[in-house]
Amino acid sequence: MKPTLFVLAAGMGSRYGGLKQLDGVGPKGQTIMDYSIYDAIRAGFGKVVFVIRKDFETDFREKILCKYEGHIPTELVFQAIDNLPEGFTCPADRSKPWGTNHAVLMGKTVINEPFAVINADDFYGRNAFEVIAKELSKEYDRKGDYCMVGFRVGNTMTENGSVARGVCENKDGLLTSVVERTAISYDEQHRITFTDENGQVQYLEPTTPVSMNLWGFTPDYFEYSEREFVKFLEKDLNTPKSEFFIPLVIDTLINNGEATVKVLDTDSKWFGVTYAADRPGVVEKLASLHAAGEYPEDMFK
């Protein structure tokens, strides 16, 4: 059974300004999503599911979905802040989405096979899709057998500001925890640094694995997520900016002994438009990849 690619595309890019998912950054106006879909097809994925907001469905169908017809089956699901489990009502003053793992839950009705989760506005690279497709295509004989692609932090940096990364701690190739580190940046000596919870400057080796939200799950993950979402809402329903993130569920399952997460290495270089100043560099990198023959001029003709 071929795995499914689940694309999280429901967010607006507040730091960048505008809807990043529909921004044409390739030589022929390709979106970053186009490269992910192209790489996923050649890596062996069999279907793509997008989670979006209902209010930009028309634009999404006209500008995005139509180009994939004849290349790979696609489906749409919708994330809404009032889509909550029975017994919970969204607070009237809530405007912020419930987070990445709430978005993942929207796929339950259409995904029945192993699946990979990605962000719509991140460029992951060909090798990253190859390694996770290979892992997800194996036979699974138990619940909670998951994986993630651990990007080398040195391959995920921007020169235009700081970034937040989930720094992965692992033992014998299995994830033990994901520690969210904010304000990771280069110092004057081009070393990768962050400030820890005690206010101390710490350094990261360029090969340190970090999560770029490229996860691999089997369908049982939806059951665990529903259970954990109820617990989350019982605690944080009325906390205006609380979010139900994927690493929150992963940490819980690992600590409970209900899941293992294999950390897959990749030499792919991540890039994305975190800040508006990143856009010219992304355009240049994609043009270079086309010039080098990594991608054809017309990717979905």
PDB file of C-alpha atoms in Angstrom:
ATOM      1  CA  MET A   1       0.000   0.000   0.000  1.00  0.00           C
ATOM      2  CA  LYS A   2       1.385   3.380  -0.994  1.00  0.00           C
ATOM      3  CA  PRO A   3       1.576   6.003   1.759  1.00  0.00           C
ATOM      4  CA  THR A   4      -0.405   9.242   1.699  1.00  0.00           C
ATOM      5  CA  LEU A   5       1.046  12.734   1.961  1.00  0.00           C
ATOM      6  CA  PHE A   6      -0.892  14.973   4.351  1.00  0.00           C
ATOM      7  CA  VAL A   7      -0.191  18.667   3.736  1.00  0.00           C
ATOM      8  CA  LEU A   8      -0.928  21.197   6.483  1.00  0.00           C
ATOM      9  CA  ALA A   9      -2.015  24.297   4.573  1.00  0.00           C
ATOM     10  CA  ALA A  10      -4.553  25.975   6.833  1.00  0.00           C
ATOM     11  CA  GLY A  11      -2.387  28.738   8.273  1.00  0.00           C
ATOM     12  CA  MET A  12      -1.712  32.289   7.297  1.00  0.00           C
ATOM     13  CA  GLY A  13       1.886  33.517   7.277  1.00  0.00           C
ATOM     14  CA  SER A  14       1.723  36.329   9.807  1.00  0.00           C
ATOM     15  CA  ARG A  15       5.454  37.058   9.860  1.00  0.00           C
ATOM     16  CA  TYR A  16       5.695  36.919   6.059  1.00  0.00           C
ATOM     17  CA  GLY A  17       2.449  38.684   5.216  1.00  0.00           C
ATOM     18  CA  GLY A  18      -0.138  37.054   2.989  1.00  0.00           C
ATOM     19  CA  LEU A  19      -0.967  33.474   2.079  1.00  0.00           C
ATOM     20  CA  LYS A  20       2.432  31.840   1.643  1.00  0.00           C
ATOM     21  CA  GLN A  21       0.930  28.589   0.366  1.00  0.00           C
ATOM     22  CA  LEU A  22      -0.192  30.286  -2.883  1.00  0.00           C
ATOM     23  CA  ASP A  23       2.960  32.327  -3.490  1.00  0.00           C
ATOM     24  CA  GLY A  24       4.677  31.526  -6.772  1.00  0.00           C
ATOM     25  CA  VAL A  25       8.402  31.271  -6.035  1.00  0.00           C
ATOM     26  CA  GLY A  26       9.546  28.893  -8.796  1.00  0.00           C
ATOM     27  CA  PRO A  27      10.705  29.941 -12.290  1.00  0.00           C
ATOM     28  CA  LYS A  28       7.247  29.174 -13.710  1.00  0.00           C
ATOM     29  CA  GLY A  29       5.358  30.462 -10.684  1.00  0.00           C
ATOM     30  CA  GLN A  30       5.473  27.157  -8.824  1.00  0.00           C
ATOM     31  CA  THR A  31       4.543  27.186  -5.149  1.00  0.00           C
ATOM     32  CA  ILE A  32       6.720  25.491  -2.556  1.00  0.00           C
ATOM     33  CA  MET A  33       3.948  22.897  -2.278  1.00  0.00           C
ATOM     34  CA  ASP A  34       4.441  22.000  -5.927  1.00  0.00           C
ATOM     35  CA  TYR A  35       7.965  20.838  -5.179  1.00  0.00           C
ATOM     36  CA  SER A  36       6.801  18.745  -2.244  1.00  0.00           C
ATOM     37  CA  ILE A  37       4.095  17.098  -4.346  1.00  0.00           C
ATOM     38  CA  TYR A  38       6.508  16.467  -7.199  1.00  0.00           C
ATOM     39  CA  ASP A  39       9.079  14.924  -4.850  1.00  0.00           C
ATOM     40  CA  ALA A  40       6.395  12.860  -3.111  1.00  0.00           C
ATOM     41  CA  ILE A  41       5.140  11.424  -6.410  1.00  0.00           C
ATOM     42  CA  ARG A  42       8.594  10.287  -7.480  1.00  0.00           C
ATOM     43  CA  ALA A  43       9.262   8.914  -3.983  1.00  0.00           C
ATOM     44  CA  GLY A  44       6.216   6.635  -4.244  1.00  0.00           C
ATOM     45  CA  PHE A  45       3.353   8.365  -2.419  1.00  0.00           C
ATOM     46  CA  GLY A  46      -0.071   7.402  -3.737  1.00  0.00           C
ATOM     47  CA  LYS A  47      -2.375  10.221  -2.629  1.00  0.00           C
ATOM     48  CA  VAL A  48      -2.223  13.771  -1.289  1.00  0.00           C
ATOM     49  CA  VAL A  49      -4.615  15.175   1.309  1.00  0.00           C
ATOM     50  CA  PHE A  50      -4.618  18.909   2.027  1.00  0.00           C
ATOM     51  CA  VAL A  51      -6.056  20.466   5.162  1.00  0.00           C
ATOM     52  CA  ILE A  52      -7.064  24.072   4.532  1.00  0.00           C
ATOM     53  CA  ARG A  53      -9.487  26.688   5.794  1.00  0.00           C
ATOM     54  CA  LYS A  54     -12.876  26.604   4.131  1.00  0.00           C
ATOM     55  CA  ASP A  55     -12.728  30.304   3.233  1.00  0.00           C
ATOM     56  CA  PHE A  56      -9.980  29.875   0.666  1.00  0.00           C
ATOM     57  CA  GLU A  57     -11.258  26.631  -0.875  1.00  0.00           C
ATOM     58  CA  THR A  58     -12.113  28.270  -4.222  1.00  0.00           C
ATOM     59  CA  ASP A  59      -8.670  29.829  -4.689  1.00  0.00           C
ATOM     60  CA  PHE A  60      -7.014  26.612  -3.585  1.00  0.00           C
ATOM     61  CA  ARG A  61      -8.929  24.483  -6.066  1.00  0.00           C
ATOM     62  CA  GLU A  62      -8.344  26.911  -8.925  1.00  0.00           C
ATOM     63  CA  LYS A  63      -4.667  27.642  -8.286  1.00  0.00           C
ATOM     64  CA  ILE A  64      -3.410  24.447  -6.654  1.00  0.00           C
ATOM     65  CA  LEU A  65      -5.473  21.286  -7.039  1.00  0.00           C
ATOM     66  CA  CYS A  66      -6.176  21.574 -10.746  1.00  0.00           C
ATOM     67  CA  LYS A  67      -2.501  21.217 -11.680  1.00  0.00           C
ATOM     68  CA  TYR A  68      -2.205  17.781 -10.009  1.00  0.00           C
ATOM     69  CA  GLU A  69      -5.033  16.188 -11.989  1.00  0.00           C
ATOM     70  CA  GLY A  70      -3.735  13.155 -13.836  1.00  0.00           C
ATOM     71  CA  HIS A  71      -0.609  12.999 -11.665  1.00  0.00           C
ATOM     72  CA  ILE A  72      -1.861  11.926  -8.217  1.00  0.00           C
ATOM     73  CA  PRO A  73      -5.257  11.681  -6.489  1.00  0.00           C
ATOM     74  CA  THR A  74      -6.013  14.560  -4.102  1.00  0.00           C
ATOM     75  CA  GLU A  75      -8.537  15.302  -1.373  1.00  0.00           C
ATOM     76  CA  LEU A  76      -9.402  18.344   0.729  1.00  0.00           C
ATOM     77  CA  VAL A  77     -10.338  18.472   4.404  1.00  0.00           C
ATOM     78  CA  PHE A  78     -11.034  21.601   6.421  1.00  0.00           C
ATOM     79  CA  GLN A  79      -9.763  22.901   9.746  1.00  0.00           C
ATOM     80  CA  ALA A  80     -12.085  25.140  11.756  1.00  0.00           C
ATOM     81  CA  ILE A  81     -11.712  26.340  15.327  1.00  0.00           C
ATOM     82  CA  ASP A  82     -15.243  25.190  16.192  1.00  0.00           C
ATOM     83  CA  ASN A  83     -14.543  21.599  15.099  1.00  0.00           C
ATOM     84  CA  LEU A  84     -14.217  20.163  18.602  1.00  0.00           C
ATOM     85  CA  PRO A  85     -15.096  16.864  20.276  1.00  0.00           C
ATOM     86  CA  GLU A  86     -18.582  16.355  21.685  1.00  0.00           C
ATOM     87  CA  GLY A  87     -19.078  18.219  24.928  1.00  0.00           C
ATOM     88  CA  PHE A  88     -16.779  21.140  24.074  1.00  0.00           C
ATOM     89  CA  THR A  89     -17.774  24.540  22.693  1.00  0.00           C
ATOM     90  CA  CYS A  90     -15.266  26.937  21.185  1.00  0.00           C
ATOM     91  CA  PRO A  91     -14.909  30.106  23.313  1.00  0.00           C
ATOM     92  CA  ALA A  92     -16.514  33.123  21.644  1.00  0.00           C
ATOM     93  CA  ASP A  93     -13.281  35.119  21.760  1.00  0.00           C
ATOM     94  CA  ARG A  94     -11.107  32.360  20.280  1.00  0.00           C
ATOM     95  CA  SER A  95      -9.516  33.344  16.946  1.00  0.00           C
ATOM     96  CA  LYS A  96      -6.276  31.353  16.930  1.00  0.00           C
ATOM     97  CA  PRO A  97      -6.338  27.869  15.327  1.00  0.00           C
ATOM     98  CA  TRP A  98      -5.905  24.922  17.676  1.00  0.00           C
ATOM     99  CA  GLY A  99      -2.518  23.919  16.256  1.00  0.00           C
ATOM    100  CA  THR A 100      -0.862  21.339  14.057  1.00  0.00           C
ATOM    101  CA  ASN A 101      -2.203  18.211  15.731  1.00  0.00           C
ATOM    102  CA  HIS A 102      -5.758  19.538  15.514  1.00  0.00           C
ATOM    103  CA  ALA A 103      -5.116  19.963  11.780  1.00  0.00           C
ATOM    104  CA  VAL A 104      -3.888  16.358  11.597  1.00  0.00           C
ATOM    105  CA  LEU A 105      -7.130  15.159  13.204  1.00  0.00           C
ATOM    106  CA  MET A 106      -9.069  16.548  10.232  1.00  0.00           C
ATOM    107  CA  GLY A 107      -7.646  13.739   8.078  1.00  0.00           C
ATOM    108  CA  LYS A 108      -9.214  10.885  10.017  1.00  0.00           C
ATOM    109  CA  THR A 109     -12.152  10.372   7.667  1.00  0.00           C
ATOM    110  CA  VAL A 110     -10.071  10.130   4.476  1.00  0.00           C
ATOM    111  CA  ILE A 111      -6.764   8.521   5.512  1.00  0.00           C
ATOM    112  CA  ASN A 112      -6.667   4.766   6.134  1.00  0.00           C
ATOM    113  CA  GLU A 113      -3.042   4.039   5.302  1.00  0.00           C
ATOM    114  CA  PRO A 114       0.396   5.120   6.595  1.00  0.00           C
ATOM    115  CA  PHE A 115       0.872   8.836   6.007  1.00  0.00           C
ATOM    116  CA  ALA A 116       3.472  11.573   6.198  1.00  0.00           C
ATOM    117  CA  VAL A 117       2.673  15.034   7.551  1.00  0.00           C
ATOM    118  CA  ILE A 118       4.354  18.141   6.128  1.00  0.00           C
ATOM    119  CA  ASN A 119       3.988  21.912   6.268  1.00  0.00           C
ATOM    120  CA  ALA A 120       2.765  23.485   3.046  1.00  0.00           C
ATOM    121  CA  ASP A 121       5.281  26.318   3.077  1.00  0.00           C
ATOM    122  CA  ASP A 122       8.466  24.319   3.738  1.00  0.00           C
ATOM    123  CA  PHE A 123      10.832  22.968   1.083  1.00  0.00           C
ATOM    124  CA  TYR A 124      11.998  19.560   2.320  1.00  0.00           C
ATOM    125  CA  GLY A 125      14.014  18.202  -0.594  1.00  0.00           C
ATOM    126  CA  ARG A 126      13.984  15.031  -2.618  1.00  0.00           C
ATOM    127  CA  ASN A 127      15.948  12.822  -0.216  1.00  0.00           C
ATOM    128  CA  ALA A 128      13.679  13.624   2.727  1.00  0.00           C
ATOM    129  CA  PHE A 129      10.650  12.282   0.861  1.00  0.00           C
ATOM    130  CA  GLU A 130      12.574   9.233  -0.300  1.00  0.00           C
ATOM    131  CA  VAL A 131      13.637   8.190   3.194  1.00  0.00           C
ATOM    132  CA  ILE A 132      10.195   8.610   4.763  1.00  0.00           C
ATOM    133  CA  ALA A 133       8.368   6.960   1.841  1.00  0.00           C
ATOM    134  CA  LYS A 134      10.647   3.933   2.190  1.00  0.00           C
ATOM    135  CA  GLU A 135       9.920   3.710   5.911  1.00  0.00           C
ATOM    136  CA  LEU A 136       6.160   4.140   5.509  1.00  0.00           C
ATOM    137  CA  SER A 137       5.992   1.505   2.770  1.00  0.00           C
ATOM    138  CA  LYS A 138       7.124  -1.311   5.072  1.00  0.00           C
ATOM    139  CA  GLU A 139       4.748  -3.747   6.748  1.00  0.00           C
ATOM    140  CA  TYR A 140       3.428  -2.525  10.101  1.00  0.00           C
ATOM    141  CA  ASP A 141       2.402  -5.115  12.665  1.00  0.00           C
ATOM    142  CA  ARG A 142       1.720  -2.990  15.739  1.00  0.00           C
ATOM    143  CA  LYS A 143       0.260   0.314  16.845  1.00  0.00           C
ATOM    144  CA  GLY A 144       2.476   3.254  17.654  1.00  0.00           C
ATOM    145  CA  ASP A 145       5.234   2.453  15.157  1.00  0.00           C
ATOM    146  CA  TYR A 146       6.015   5.944  13.856  1.00  0.00           C
ATOM    147  CA  CYS A 147       8.900   7.865  12.335  1.00  0.00           C
ATOM    148  CA  MET A 148      10.115  11.363  11.613  1.00  0.00           C
ATOM    149  CA  VAL A 149      12.756  12.938   9.411  1.00  0.00           C
ATOM    150  CA  GLY A 150      15.431  14.555  11.542  1.00  0.00           C
ATOM    151  CA  PHE A 151      16.943  17.389   9.535  1.00  0.00           C
ATOM    152  CA  ARG A 152      20.451  18.483  10.427  1.00  0.00           C
ATOM    153  CA  VAL A 153      20.006  21.892  12.028  1.00  0.00           C
ATOM    154  CA  GLY A 154      22.789  23.374   9.902  1.00  0.00           C
ATOM    155  CA  ASN A 155      20.671  22.563   6.842  1.00  0.00           C
ATOM    156  CA  THR A 156      17.656  24.481   8.175  1.00  0.00           C
ATOM    157  CA  MET A 157      18.973  27.937   9.059  1.00  0.00           C
ATOM    158  CA  THR A 158      18.170  31.355   7.608  1.00  0.00           C
ATOM    159  CA  GLU A 159      20.502  34.336   7.389  1.00  0.00           C
ATOM    160  CA  ASN A 160      17.601  36.743   7.913  1.00  0.00           C
ATOM    161  CA  GLY A 161      16.724  36.230  11.561  1.00  0.00           C
ATOM    162  CA  SER A 162      16.189  33.606  14.196  1.00  0.00           C
ATOM    163  CA  VAL A 163      14.186  30.396  13.883  1.00  0.00           C
ATOM    164  CA  ALA A 164      12.409  28.038  16.245  1.00  0.00           C
ATOM    165  CA  ARG A 165      13.264  24.363  15.972  1.00  0.00           C
ATOM    166  CA  GLY A 166      12.274  21.205  17.778  1.00  0.00           C
ATOM    167  CA  VAL A 167      15.659  19.827  18.828  1.00  0.00           C
ATOM    168  CA  CYS A 168      15.485  16.035  18.835  1.00  0.00           C
ATOM    169  CA  GLU A 169      17.009  13.894  21.529  1.00  0.00           C
ATOM    170  CA  ASN A 170      17.273  10.238  20.596  1.00  0.00           C
ATOM    171  CA  LYS A 171      18.741   6.952  21.766  1.00  0.00           C
ATOM    172  CA  ASP A 172      19.611   4.073  19.449  1.00  0.00           C
ATOM    173  CA  GLY A 173      17.854   5.858  16.611  1.00  0.00           C
ATOM    174  CA  LEU A 174      14.571   6.288  18.488  1.00  0.00           C
ATOM    175  CA  LEU A 175      13.225   9.660  19.553  1.00  0.00           C
ATOM    176  CA  THR A 176      13.222  10.281  23.317  1.00  0.00           C
ATOM    177  CA  SER A 177      12.020  13.895  23.280  1.00  0.00           C
ATOM    178  CA  VAL A 178      11.569  17.003  21.158  1.00  0.00           C
ATOM    179  CA  VAL A 179      12.626  20.176  22.944  1.00  0.00           C
ATOM    180  CA  GLU A 180      11.322  23.359  21.361  1.00  0.00           C
ATOM    181  CA  ARG A 181      14.105  25.924  21.121  1.00  0.00           C
ATOM    182  CA  THR A 182      13.281  29.462  20.050  1.00  0.00           C
ATOM    183  CA  ALA A 183      15.564  32.179  18.709  1.00  0.00           C
ATOM    184  CA  ILE A 184      18.100  29.811  17.161  1.00  0.00           C
ATOM    185  CA  SER A 185      20.470  31.932  15.082  1.00  0.00           C
ATOM    186  CA  TYR A 186      24.036  32.420  13.931  1.00  0.00           C
ATOM    187  CA  ASP A 187      26.425  34.355  16.130  1.00  0.00           C
ATOM    188  CA  GLU A 188      29.266  36.558  14.858  1.00  0.00           C
ATOM    189  CA  GLN A 189      31.459  33.478  14.364  1.00  0.00           C
ATOM    190  CA  HIS A 190      28.639  31.784  12.401  1.00  0.00           C
ATOM    191  CA  ARG A 191      28.086  29.274  15.194  1.00  0.00           C
ATOM    192  CA  ILE A 192      24.529  28.079  15.800  1.00  0.00           C
ATOM    193  CA  THR A 193      23.276  29.321  19.151  1.00  0.00           C
ATOM    194  CA  PHE A 194      20.180  29.618  21.303  1.00  0.00           C
ATOM    195  CA  THR A 195      19.408  30.852  24.811  1.00  0.00           C
ATOM    196  CA  ASP A 196      18.130  28.167  27.166  1.00  0.00           C
ATOM    197  CA  GLU A 197      15.472  28.453  29.858  1.00  0.00           C
ATOM    198  CA  ASN A 198      18.112  29.633  32.335  1.00  0.00           C
ATOM    199  CA  GLY A 199      19.202  32.496  30.116  1.00  0.00           C
ATOM    200  CA  GLN A 200      22.433  30.755  29.155  1.00  0.00           C
ATOM    201  CA  VAL A 201      23.737  30.790  25.577  1.00  0.00           C
ATOM    202  CA  GLN A 202      24.053  27.263  24.210  1.00  0.00           C
ATOM    203  CA  TYR A 203      25.555  25.968  20.977  1.00  0.00           C
ATOM    204  CA  LEU A 204      24.261  23.362  18.566  1.00  0.00           C
ATOM    205  CA  GLU A 205      26.413  21.224  16.328  1.00  0.00           C
ATOM    206  CA  PRO A 206      25.346  21.642  12.664  1.00  0.00           C
ATOM    207  CA  THR A 207      24.487  17.906  12.510  1.00  0.00           C
ATOM    208  CA  THR A 208      22.071  18.047  15.470  1.00  0.00           C
ATOM    209  CA  PRO A 209      18.736  16.568  14.322  1.00  0.00           C
ATOM    210  CA  VAL A 210      15.721  18.869  14.468  1.00  0.00           C
ATOM    211  CA  SER A 211      12.089  18.408  13.615  1.00  0.00           C
ATOM    212  CA  MET A 212      10.784  20.315  10.616  1.00  0.00           C
ATOM    213  CA  ASN A 213       7.320  18.796  11.034  1.00  0.00           C
ATOM    214  CA  LEU A 214       7.931  15.896   8.655  1.00  0.00           C
ATOM    215  CA  TRP A 215       6.327  13.026  10.555  1.00  0.00           C
ATOM    216  CA  GLY A 216       5.312   9.520   9.563  1.00  0.00           C
ATOM    217  CA  PHE A 217       2.281   7.859  11.174  1.00  0.00           C
ATOM    218  CA  THR A 218      -0.056   4.911  10.841  1.00  0.00           C
ATOM    219  CA  PRO A 219      -3.831   5.514  11.094  1.00  0.00           C
ATOM    220  CA  ASP A 220      -3.950   4.539  14.787  1.00  0.00           C
ATOM    221  CA  TYR A 221      -2.362   7.926  15.451  1.00  0.00           C
ATOM    222  CA  PHE A 222      -5.802   9.495  14.985  1.00  0.00           C
ATOM    223  CA  GLU A 223      -7.189   7.523  17.948  1.00  0.00           C
ATOM    224  CA  TYR A 224      -4.363   8.641  20.226  1.00  0.00           C
ATOM    225  CA  SER A 225      -4.755  12.218  19.018  1.00  0.00           C
ATOM    226  CA  GLU A 226      -8.477  12.296  19.763  1.00  0.00           C
ATOM    227  CA  ARG A 227      -7.824  11.066  23.283  1.00  0.00           C
ATOM    228  CA  GLU A 228      -5.066  13.600  23.902  1.00  0.00           C
ATOM    229  CA  PHE A 229      -7.076  16.455  22.386  1.00  0.00           C
ATOM    230  CA  VAL A 230      -9.824  15.890  24.941  1.00  0.00           C
ATOM    231  CA  LYS A 231      -7.238  16.065  27.731  1.00  0.00           C
ATOM    232  CA  PHE A 232      -5.795  19.218  26.192  1.00  0.00           C
ATOM    233  CA  LEU A 233      -9.207  20.900  25.994  1.00  0.00           C
ATOM    234  CA  GLU A 234     -10.078  19.943  29.555  1.00  0.00           C
ATOM    235  CA  LYS A 235      -7.009  21.889  30.631  1.00  0.00           C
ATOM    236  CA  ASP A 236      -6.634  24.674  28.057  1.00  0.00           C
ATOM    237  CA  LEU A 237      -9.984  25.248  26.348  1.00  0.00           C
ATOM    238  CA  ASN A 238     -10.192  28.787  27.720  1.00  0.00           C
ATOM    239  CA  THR A 239      -6.532  29.680  27.252  1.00  0.00           C
ATOM    240  CA  PRO A 240      -6.729  32.026  24.214  1.00  0.00           C
ATOM    241  CA  LYS A 241      -3.372  31.195  22.618  1.00  0.00           C
ATOM    242  CA  SER A 242      -3.030  27.542  23.604  1.00  0.00           C
ATOM    243  CA  GLU A 243      -2.215  25.172  20.732  1.00  0.00           C
ATOM    244  CA  PHE A 244      -2.342  21.402  20.359  1.00  0.00           C
ATOM    245  CA  PHE A 245       0.986  20.627  18.689  1.00  0.00           C
ATOM    246  CA  ILE A 246       2.198  17.329  17.223  1.00  0.00           C
ATOM    247  CA  PRO A 247       5.266  17.127  19.539  1.00  0.00           C
ATOM    248  CA  LEU A 248       2.936  17.409  22.538  1.00  0.00           C
ATOM    249  CA  VAL A 249       1.187  14.188  21.542  1.00  0.00           C
ATOM    250  CA  ILE A 250       4.417  12.482  20.522  1.00  0.00           C
ATOM    251  CA  ASP A 251       6.083  13.210  23.860  1.00  0.00           C
ATOM    252  CA  THR A 252       3.057  11.854  25.706  1.00  0.00           C
ATOM    253  CA  LEU A 253       2.964   8.623  23.688  1.00  0.00           C
ATOM    254  CA  ILE A 254       6.701   8.055  24.057  1.00  0.00           C
ATOM    255  CA  ASN A 255       6.610   8.688  27.801  1.00  0.00           C
ATOM    256  CA  ASN A 256       3.622   6.340  28.170  1.00  0.00           C
ATOM    257  CA  GLY A 257       5.392   3.608  26.219  1.00  0.00           C
ATOM    258  CA  GLU A 258       2.581   3.610  23.650  1.00  0.00           C
ATOM    259  CA  ALA A 259       4.729   4.616  20.668  1.00  0.00           C
ATOM    260  CA  THR A 260       8.228   4.613  19.280  1.00  0.00           C
ATOM    261  CA  VAL A 261       9.421   7.156  16.725  1.00  0.00           C
ATOM    262  CA  LYS A 262      12.335   6.268  14.498  1.00  0.00           C
ATOM    263  CA  VAL A 263      14.513   9.278  13.645  1.00  0.00           C
ATOM    264  CA  LEU A 264      15.398   9.163   9.945  1.00  0.00           C
ATOM    265  CA  ASP A 265      18.450  11.065   8.776  1.00  0.00           C
ATOM    266  CA  THR A 266      18.465  13.112   5.583  1.00  0.00           C
ATOM    267  CA  ASP A 267      21.031  15.207   3.790  1.00  0.00           C
ATOM    268  CA  SER A 268      18.286  17.371   2.278  1.00  0.00           C
ATOM    269  CA  LYS A 269      18.541  21.106   2.879  1.00  0.00           C
ATOM    270  CA  TRP A 270      15.372  22.680   4.190  1.00  0.00           C
ATOM    271  CA  PHE A 271      14.399  26.170   3.241  1.00  0.00           C
ATOM    272  CA  GLY A 272      11.293  28.285   3.441  1.00  0.00           C
ATOM    273  CA  VAL A 273       9.897  31.773   3.564  1.00  0.00           C
ATOM    274  CA  THR A 274       9.875  32.489   7.280  1.00  0.00           C
ATOM    275  CA  TYR A 275      10.452  36.212   6.717  1.00  0.00           C
ATOM    276  CA  ALA A 276       9.736  38.356   3.661  1.00  0.00           C
ATOM    277  CA  ALA A 277      13.505  38.825   3.295  1.00  0.00           C
ATOM    278  CA  ASP A 278      13.825  35.048   2.750  1.00  0.00           C
ATOM    279  CA  ARG A 279      11.831  35.125  -0.473  1.00  0.00           C
ATOM    280  CA  PRO A 280      14.578  36.251  -2.899  1.00  0.00           C
ATOM    281  CA  GLY A 281      16.874  33.523  -1.577  1.00  0.00           C
ATOM    282  CA  VAL A 282      14.194  30.882  -2.032  1.00  0.00           C
ATOM    283  CA  VAL A 283      13.570  32.049  -5.596  1.00  0.00           C
ATOM    284  CA  GLU A 284      17.307  31.854  -6.302  1.00  0.00           C
ATOM    285  CA  LYS A 285      17.679  28.376  -4.782  1.00  0.00           C
ATOM    286  CA  LEU A 286      14.765  26.979  -6.756  1.00  0.00           C
ATOM    287  CA  ALA A 287      16.072  28.492  -9.984  1.00  0.00           C
ATOM    288  CA  SER A 288      19.427  26.822  -9.291  1.00  0.00           C
ATOM    289  CA  LEU A 289      17.761  23.435  -8.726  1.00  0.00           C
ATOM    290  CA  HIS A 290      15.962  23.744 -12.053  1.00  0.00           C
ATOM    291  CA  ALA A 291      19.183  24.760 -13.773  1.00  0.00           C
ATOM    292  CA  ALA A 292      20.931  21.727 -12.285  1.00  0.00           C
ATOM    293  CA  GLY A 293      18.241  19.404 -13.669  1.00  0.00           C
ATOM    294  CA  GLU A 294      16.692  18.466 -10.309  1.00  0.00           C
ATOM    295  CA  TYR A 295      13.297  19.655 -11.524  1.00  0.00           C
ATOM    296  CA  PRO A 296      11.924  20.020 -15.063  1.00  0.00           C
ATOM    297  CA  GLU A 297      10.772  23.396 -16.346  1.00  0.00           C
ATOM    298  CA  ASP A 298       7.152  22.242 -16.417  1.00  0.00           C
ATOM    299  CA  MET A 299       6.606  19.995 -13.416  1.00  0.00           C
ATOM    300  CA  PHE A 300       2.945  19.105 -14.010  1.00  0.00           C
ATOM    301  CA  LYS A 301       2.344  19.369 -17.729  1.00  0.00           C
TER     302      LYS A 301
END
